Coordinates of C-alpha atoms in Angstrom, one line a residue:
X23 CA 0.0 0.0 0.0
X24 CA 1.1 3.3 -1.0
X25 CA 1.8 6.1 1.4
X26 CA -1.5 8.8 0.8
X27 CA 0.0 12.3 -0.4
X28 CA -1.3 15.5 0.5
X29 CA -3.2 17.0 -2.1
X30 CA -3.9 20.4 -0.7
X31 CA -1.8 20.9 2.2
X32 CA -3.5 23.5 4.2
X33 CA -7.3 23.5 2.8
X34 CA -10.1 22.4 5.2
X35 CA -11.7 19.4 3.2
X36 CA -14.6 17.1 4.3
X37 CA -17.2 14.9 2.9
X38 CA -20.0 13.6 4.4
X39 CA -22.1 10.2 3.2
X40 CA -25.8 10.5 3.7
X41 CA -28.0 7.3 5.1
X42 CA -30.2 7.2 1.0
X43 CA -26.3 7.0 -0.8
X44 CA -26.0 10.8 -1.4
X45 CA -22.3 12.9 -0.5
X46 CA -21.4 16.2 0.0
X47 CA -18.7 18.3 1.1
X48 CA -16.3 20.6 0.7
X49 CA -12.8 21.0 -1.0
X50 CA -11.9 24.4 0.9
X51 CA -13.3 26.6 -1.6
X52 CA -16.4 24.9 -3.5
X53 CA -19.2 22.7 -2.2
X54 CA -19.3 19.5 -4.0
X55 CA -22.1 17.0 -3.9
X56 CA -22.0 13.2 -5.2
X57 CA -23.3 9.6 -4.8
X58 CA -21.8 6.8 -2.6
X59 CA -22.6 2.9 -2.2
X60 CA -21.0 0.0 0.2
X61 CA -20.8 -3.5 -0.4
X62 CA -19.8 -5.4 2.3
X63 CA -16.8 -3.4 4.1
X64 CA -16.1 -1.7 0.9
X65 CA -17.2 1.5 -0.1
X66 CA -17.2 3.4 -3.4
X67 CA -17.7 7.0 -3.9
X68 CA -19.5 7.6 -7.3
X69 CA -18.5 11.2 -9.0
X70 CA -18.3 14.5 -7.1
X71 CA -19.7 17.3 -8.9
X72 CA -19.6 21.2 -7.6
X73 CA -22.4 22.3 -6.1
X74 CA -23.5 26.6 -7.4

């Protein structure tokens, strides 16, 4: 397993996934919103979008 990278280093970034499969967050400047499932113990996040 690689070693995860910093992408922004100082930006306030979150994401939260909803109970119905929906996501949203933040990437320090734009909302985003998106679609997550799990199977089992994995879980894939579908595509964020920005949110106007």
């Amino acid at each position: 397993m690689t070693k995860p990278t910093a992408v922004l280093a100082f930006a306030a970034v979150a994401l939260a996934l909803g109970l119905t499969g929906c996501s949203t967050g933040t990437d320090g400047c734009n909302r985003l919103v998106g679609t997550w499932s799990m199977s089992g113990d994995a879980v894939e996040l579908g595509t964020l979008e920005r949110a106007d």
